[in-house]
Short mmCIF file of C-alpha atoms in Angstrom, two decimals:
data_model
loop_
_atom_site.label_atom_id
_atom_site.label_comp_id
_atom_site.label_asym_id
_atom_site.label_seq_id
_atom_site.Cartn_x
_atom_site.Cartn_y
_atom_site.Cartn_z
CA MET A 18 113.30 63.76 153.15
CA LEU A 19 115.89 63.07 150.52
CA LEU A 20 114.72 62.09 147.04
CA ASN A 21 115.94 58.84 145.61
CA ASP A 22 117.85 58.78 142.31
CA ARG A 23 114.79 57.95 140.19
CA ALA A 24 112.73 60.83 141.60
CA ARG A 25 115.63 63.26 141.07
CA ILE A 26 115.91 62.22 137.41
CA ILE A 27 112.16 62.67 136.82
CA LEU A 28 112.19 66.07 138.51
CA PHE A 29 115.21 67.12 136.43
CA TRP A 30 113.61 66.32 133.06
CA PHE A 31 110.26 67.81 134.12
CA THR A 32 112.06 71.09 134.92
CA ILE A 33 113.91 71.00 131.57
CA GLY A 34 110.62 70.42 129.67
CA LEU A 35 108.86 73.24 131.50
CA MET A 36 111.72 75.61 130.66
CA LEU A 37 111.51 74.64 126.95
CA VAL A 38 107.76 75.33 126.84
CA VAL A 39 108.27 78.74 128.46
CA ALA A 40 111.10 79.54 126.02
CA ILE A 41 109.02 78.55 122.96
CA LEU A 42 106.04 80.64 124.11
CA ALA A 43 108.31 83.60 124.74
CA ALA A 44 109.92 83.27 121.29
CA MET A 45 106.52 83.11 119.56
CA THR A 46 105.39 86.22 121.43
CA ILE A 47 108.53 88.13 120.39
CA LEU A 48 108.26 87.01 116.73
CA ARG A 49 104.60 87.95 116.56
CA ALA A 50 105.35 91.39 117.99
CA CYS A 51 108.11 91.89 115.42
CA GLY A 52 106.06 90.64 112.50
CA GLY A 53 108.11 87.47 112.16
CA LEU A 54 105.08 85.13 112.28
CA PRO A 55 102.06 85.62 110.00
CA ILE A 56 98.92 86.70 111.74
CA GLN A 57 96.05 84.50 110.65
CA ARG A 58 93.61 86.50 108.56
CA GLU A 59 90.04 85.81 107.65
CA PRO A 60 89.70 83.99 104.34
CA PRO A 61 88.92 86.13 101.25
CA PRO A 62 85.25 86.42 100.32
CA SER A 63 83.81 84.29 97.56
CA ILE A 64 82.18 86.23 94.70
CA SER A 65 79.50 85.13 92.29
CA PRO A 66 79.26 84.95 89.40
CA SER A 67 83.01 84.43 88.95
CA GLU A 68 82.87 85.16 85.21
CA VAL A 69 80.27 86.79 82.96
CA SER A 70 79.92 88.15 79.42
CA LEU A 71 78.04 91.43 78.92
CA CYS A 72 77.25 93.79 76.09
CA PRO A 73 77.95 97.54 76.47
CA GLY A 74 75.45 99.10 78.88
CA GLU A 75 74.25 95.78 80.32
CA GLN A 76 74.15 95.20 84.07
CA GLN A 77 75.12 92.26 86.31
CA GLN A 78 74.49 91.87 90.04
CA PHE A 79 77.53 90.47 91.86
CA ALA A 80 77.26 89.01 95.38
CA THR A 81 79.35 87.56 98.21
CA GLU A 82 78.41 85.46 101.24
CA GLU A 83 75.27 86.61 103.05
CA ASP A 84 75.72 89.65 105.34
CA LEU A 85 79.42 90.00 104.42
CA ALA A 86 80.58 93.63 104.39
CA VAL A 87 82.79 94.27 101.34
CA ILE A 88 84.04 97.18 99.26
CA TRP A 89 83.27 96.80 95.53
CA GLU A 90 85.63 98.02 92.80
CA ALA A 91 85.53 97.49 89.02
CA THR A 92 87.28 98.26 85.76
CA GLY A 93 85.59 98.56 82.36
CA GLY A 94 82.43 100.02 83.86
CA THR A 95 80.86 101.22 87.12
CA ILE A 96 79.73 99.28 90.20
CA SER A 97 77.43 100.35 93.01
CA ALA A 98 78.02 99.90 96.73
CA ASP A 99 75.84 96.78 96.68
CA GLY A 100 77.63 95.11 93.72
CA LEU A 101 75.53 96.11 90.69
CA PHE A 102 77.96 96.39 87.75
CA THR A 103 77.15 98.40 84.61
CA ALA A 104 79.31 97.58 81.56
CA GLY A 105 81.09 100.40 79.78
CA GLU A 106 81.17 100.95 76.01
CA ASN A 107 84.64 99.53 75.25
CA PRO A 108 84.83 95.77 74.58
CA GLY A 109 87.52 93.85 76.45
CA ASP A 110 88.26 91.79 79.57
CA TYR A 111 87.83 93.56 82.90
CA ALA A 112 87.73 92.82 86.65
CA VAL A 113 85.25 93.20 89.52
CA THR A 114 86.81 93.02 93.01
CA ALA A 115 85.21 92.55 96.44
CA THR A 116 87.47 93.42 99.41
CA ARG A 117 86.45 92.32 102.91
CA GLU A 118 86.20 95.36 105.16
CA GLY A 119 88.83 95.35 107.91
CA SER A 120 90.78 92.22 106.92
CA GLY A 121 91.85 93.21 103.38
CA GLY A 122 90.98 89.78 101.95
CA ALA A 123 89.79 90.20 98.35
CA ALA A 124 88.11 88.11 95.63
CA GLY A 125 87.76 88.88 91.94
CA ALA A 126 85.48 88.10 89.01
CA VAL A 127 86.16 88.44 85.29
CA VAL A 128 83.86 90.50 83.04
CA HIS A 129 84.03 90.09 79.25
CA ILE A 130 82.47 93.10 77.51
CA ILE A 131 81.53 92.06 73.99
CA ALA A 132 80.62 94.38 71.11
CA CYS A 133 77.01 93.45 70.42
CA THR A 134 73.46 94.47 71.16
CA PRO A 135 72.12 91.96 73.76
CA THR A 136 70.30 91.38 77.25
CA PRO A 137 68.12 88.83 79.24
CA THR A 138 65.43 86.02 79.50
CA SER A 139 64.16 83.44 77.06
CA THR A 140 62.32 80.13 76.80
CA PRO A 141 64.14 77.91 74.30
CA SER A 142 62.48 75.07 72.40
CA PRO A 143 63.93 72.80 69.73
CA THR A 144 62.58 72.87 66.21
CA VAL A 145 63.19 71.78 62.61
CA ALA A 146 66.55 70.31 61.54
CA PRO A 147 68.58 72.21 58.90
CA THR A 148 68.51 71.23 55.29
CA GLU A 149 71.69 70.23 53.51
CA ALA A 150 73.74 73.18 52.28
CA PRO A 151 74.12 73.58 48.51
CA THR A 152 77.59 73.00 47.10
CA SER A 153 77.51 75.42 44.19
CA THR A 154 78.32 79.14 44.36
CA PRO A 155 75.96 81.38 42.36
CA ALA A 156 77.29 83.94 39.93
CA PRO A 157 77.92 87.36 41.53
CA SER A 158 76.06 90.47 40.54
CA ALA A 159 77.42 94.00 40.23
CA THR A 160 73.96 95.59 39.95
CA PRO A 161 72.26 97.16 43.01
CA PRO A 162 70.41 94.46 44.99
CA VAL A 163 66.63 94.43 45.08
CA GLY A 164 65.41 96.44 48.05
CA ALA A 165 68.53 98.59 48.37
CA ASP A 166 68.33 100.80 51.45
CA ALA A 167 67.90 104.56 51.16
CA GLU A 168 71.06 106.63 51.51
CA GLY A 169 71.36 109.02 54.47
CA ASP A 170 69.04 107.19 56.90
CA VAL A 171 71.54 106.78 59.78
CA GLY A 172 69.86 107.81 63.03
CA ALA A 173 70.44 108.25 66.76
CA TYR A 174 70.34 104.87 68.51
CA GLU A 175 67.96 105.89 71.29
CA THR A 176 65.42 107.93 69.31
CA GLY A 177 65.90 106.95 65.66
CA GLU A 178 66.06 110.65 64.76
CA ALA A 179 68.09 111.16 61.57
CA ILE A 180 71.51 112.78 61.95
CA GLU A 181 72.72 115.52 59.63
CA LEU A 182 75.89 113.87 58.36
CA ALA A 183 76.48 110.13 58.59
CA PRO A 184 80.09 109.10 59.31
CA PRO A 185 81.73 106.96 56.57
CA GLY A 186 81.36 103.20 56.71
CA ILE A 187 77.99 103.15 58.52
CA ASP A 188 75.27 103.91 55.94
CA ILE A 189 74.04 100.49 54.72
CA ARG A 190 73.21 100.05 51.04
CA ALA A 191 72.11 96.40 51.12
CA ALA A 192 72.77 93.14 52.95
CA SER A 193 72.46 89.38 52.59
CA ILE A 194 69.09 89.74 54.35
CA ASN A 195 66.05 90.32 52.12
CA PRO A 196 63.65 93.27 52.56
CA ASP A 197 61.10 90.87 54.13
CA LEU A 198 63.73 89.77 56.73
CA SER A 199 64.20 86.33 55.13
CA LEU A 200 67.72 85.12 54.42
CA SER A 201 69.92 82.18 53.50
CA LEU A 202 73.08 81.01 55.23
CA GLN A 203 74.55 80.36 51.77
CA PRO A 204 75.52 82.87 49.03
CA THR A 205 72.67 84.04 46.79
CA ASP A 206 72.78 85.52 43.28
CA ASN A 207 73.13 89.11 44.55
CA VAL A 208 76.35 88.59 46.51
CA PRO A 209 78.78 91.51 45.94
CA VAL A 210 81.43 90.75 43.32
CA GLU A 211 84.27 91.31 45.83
CA LEU A 212 82.93 88.52 48.03
CA ALA A 213 81.95 86.02 45.33
CA SER A 214 84.87 83.67 45.92
CA TRP A 215 85.70 84.62 49.50
CA ARG A 216 83.42 82.17 51.30
CA GLU A 217 84.81 78.68 51.97
CA GLU A 218 82.93 75.38 51.75
CA GLY A 219 80.90 74.52 54.86
CA GLU A 220 80.58 78.10 56.11
CA ALA A 221 77.52 80.17 56.95
CA PHE A 222 77.99 83.44 55.05
CA PHE A 223 76.68 86.99 55.55
CA TRP A 224 77.50 90.33 53.96
CA ILE A 225 76.72 94.04 54.33
CA SER A 226 77.20 96.55 51.50
CA LEU A 227 77.92 100.20 52.41
CA TYR A 228 77.48 103.46 50.52
CA ASP A 229 80.96 104.67 51.44
CA ALA A 230 84.23 103.07 52.53
CA VAL A 231 85.13 102.07 56.06
CA PRO A 232 87.95 104.38 57.32
CA ASP A 233 91.37 102.76 57.53
CA PRO A 234 91.80 102.76 60.45
CA PRO A 235 88.56 103.97 62.08
CA THR A 236 88.88 106.88 64.49
CA ALA A 237 86.01 105.73 66.72
CA TYR A 238 84.41 102.51 67.89
CA MET A 239 82.52 100.87 64.98
CA ASN A 240 80.43 97.71 64.77
CA TRP A 241 78.86 95.78 61.88
CA LEU A 242 76.59 92.87 62.73
CA VAL A 243 73.80 90.54 61.71
CA VAL A 244 71.28 89.10 64.19
CA LEU A 245 69.30 85.97 63.32
CA ASP A 246 66.01 84.44 64.36
CA ILE A 247 67.42 81.06 63.42
CA ASP A 248 64.18 79.06 63.73
CA GLY A 249 61.51 81.68 62.93
CA ASN A 250 59.92 81.22 66.36
CA ARG A 251 59.22 84.51 68.20
CA ASP A 252 59.13 82.68 71.54
CA THR A 253 62.70 81.35 71.40
CA GLY A 254 65.97 83.24 71.76
CA ARG A 255 66.46 86.77 73.05
CA PRO A 256 62.99 88.17 73.77
CA VAL A 257 61.24 90.22 71.09
CA GLY A 258 62.00 93.94 71.49
CA ASN A 259 64.87 93.34 73.91
CA ARG A 260 66.99 95.67 71.75
CA ARG A 261 66.05 98.06 68.95
CA ILE A 262 67.40 95.62 66.37
CA ASN A 263 64.80 92.91 67.14
CA PRO A 264 61.39 94.59 67.64
CA ASP A 265 59.68 91.96 65.48
CA PHE A 266 61.45 88.67 66.27
CA GLY A 267 63.40 86.81 68.95
CA ASP A 268 67.01 86.22 67.91
CA GLU A 269 69.34 83.36 68.80
CA VAL A 270 72.53 84.35 66.95
CA ALA A 271 74.59 87.54 66.54
CA VAL A 272 77.54 87.59 64.13
CA GLY A 273 79.70 90.64 63.52
CA VAL A 274 82.99 92.47 63.68
CA SER A 275 83.77 95.59 65.70
CA TYR A 276 86.71 97.97 65.84
CA SER A 277 88.13 98.80 69.27
CA THR A 278 89.99 102.11 69.48
CA GLU A 279 91.44 100.96 72.79
CA ALA A 280 92.98 97.81 71.28
CA GLU A 281 93.43 99.44 67.85
CA ALA A 282 92.17 96.19 66.32
CA TYR A 283 89.15 94.57 64.68
CA GLU A 284 87.40 91.99 66.87
CA PRO A 285 85.12 89.47 65.09
CA TYR A 286 82.54 87.63 67.19
CA ALA A 287 79.73 85.07 67.10
CA LEU A 288 77.27 84.95 70.00
CA VAL A 289 74.56 82.36 70.69
CA TRP A 290 71.68 83.03 73.08
CA ASP A 291 71.78 80.71 76.09
CA ASN A 292 68.96 81.06 78.62
CA GLY A 293 69.20 84.78 79.29
CA GLN A 294 72.74 85.57 78.23
CA TRP A 295 75.11 85.31 75.27
CA ALA A 296 77.51 82.38 74.88
CA THR A 297 80.52 82.47 72.58
CA GLY A 298 79.99 80.81 69.21
CA PRO A 299 82.39 79.56 66.52
CA GLU A 300 85.33 81.62 65.28
CA VAL A 301 84.39 84.25 62.67
CA ARG A 302 86.32 85.26 59.54
CA TYR A 303 85.76 88.76 58.18
CA THR A 304 86.78 91.01 55.27
CA PHE A 305 86.08 94.55 54.07
CA GLY A 306 87.06 93.79 50.48
CA GLU A 307 89.53 95.86 48.49
CA SER A 308 87.10 98.77 48.24
CA ARG A 309 86.26 98.65 52.00
CA THR A 310 82.59 99.16 51.05
CA VAL A 311 81.54 95.59 51.88
CA VAL A 312 81.68 93.58 55.09
CA GLY A 313 81.92 89.80 54.71
CA LEU A 314 81.32 87.50 57.69
CA ALA A 315 81.73 83.71 57.68
CA LEU A 316 81.78 80.95 60.29
CA SER A 317 81.53 77.17 60.39
CA LEU A 318 77.94 76.08 59.81
CA GLU A 319 78.57 72.78 61.58
CA GLY A 320 80.14 74.63 64.53
CA LEU A 321 77.16 76.99 64.71
CA GLU A 322 74.65 74.13 64.72
CA GLU A 323 76.65 72.33 67.42
CA THR A 324 76.79 75.44 69.64
CA LEU A 325 73.05 75.99 69.20
CA SER A 326 72.28 72.40 70.21
CA GLN A 327 74.37 72.83 73.37
CA THR A 328 72.84 76.17 74.39
CA SER A 329 69.40 77.30 73.24
CA GLY A 330 68.53 73.90 71.80
CA VAL A 331 67.14 75.31 68.54
CA ALA A 332 68.18 74.28 65.03
CA PRO A 333 68.32 76.38 61.84
CA SER A 334 65.09 76.34 59.83
CA PRO A 335 66.01 77.73 56.38
CA GLU A 336 62.40 78.40 55.34
CA ALA A 337 61.48 80.28 58.54
CA MET A 338 64.78 82.05 59.30
CA ARG A 339 64.72 85.86 59.68
CA GLY A 340 67.24 88.52 60.56
CA ARG A 341 68.43 92.11 60.43
CA ALA A 342 71.79 93.82 59.83
CA ALA A 343 73.12 96.95 61.50
CA ALA A 344 76.16 99.24 61.47
CA GLU A 345 76.92 101.61 64.35
CA THR A 346 79.46 104.06 65.73
CA TYR A 347 79.65 107.20 67.87
CA VAL A 348 79.46 110.82 66.71
CA ASP A 349 80.41 113.43 69.33
CA GLY A 350 79.70 110.88 72.05
CA GLU A 351 76.27 109.95 70.65
CA ARG A 352 75.60 106.40 69.51
CA VAL A 353 74.31 106.31 65.90
CA ILE A 354 73.13 103.32 63.89
CA ASP A 355 71.69 102.20 60.56
CA PHE A 356 69.44 99.11 60.31
CA TYR A 357 68.75 96.93 57.29
CA PRO A 358 65.96 96.25 56.69
CA GLY A 359 64.70 99.33 58.51
CA LEU A 360 62.73 98.98 61.73
CA PRO A 361 58.93 98.72 61.46
CA GLU A 362 56.98 101.94 61.91
#
């Protein structure tokens, strides 16, 4: 039976449409085979935490989605097959990468290795508000401070065993911390002459005096720091005995300057304890004086108080504040350090 004109038109366009569909499918198949169309890949894994700050030697467990098979890689330290990263000794910014097995999709996290002496867990509690800082600067003294540290007492970090010859710039003579661990955030009457006019108004100020000059430039990693129990409460801040520098108090603040041989530069830092890890504090100014036998450290007192209120929640208590200074480096691959005041027996 002959088709009428309308049926012929419908059949014609149906045939044309079917041919177009077949042509498109054939073209997609050819392009895919030739690599002309992207093959949909599985999404990259998510990694947590995405960013973390660690001190040399500290560890951080990284993770991806549950039951996801990935290959872990890291710079600036080592990482195990299950994502446990151990920070190396050189401060800097590094990467941890998780690559999905089979698909090649990868995710990264940033690791900031900071020159300090920290690690985990604390129970913060607020305390006394700070008193108003004095406006006058006491007269400097050129005489040896009361409680000057013994010369030649630099020891191995792990054991405390004295070393035969201390490298220059590490043996501490005195510091802005008193022999009983008490201290002031303002200059006192025994401030070294070279630093008498260096501090600026509104700054918290610390200093370390050394028996011999800091090399210029150092030939190894070096670090000078002060840690503070800002409120005098053993139960706040980094737990007591978490590092060798704080066997007798919990500390909330670390201020210092280190020298990185990798960057060939000095790197000042302020760290504030924040529920199990260190947070970055205010910017730090530093000096070694003309003689290079003193280390001066200064930072905004207002900025420090603000950072403390936002992290650990504690406030400086001038009457109860305690602290300890330290200077460290490496000798033939061994970490050596001097503490002031010395560690308790």
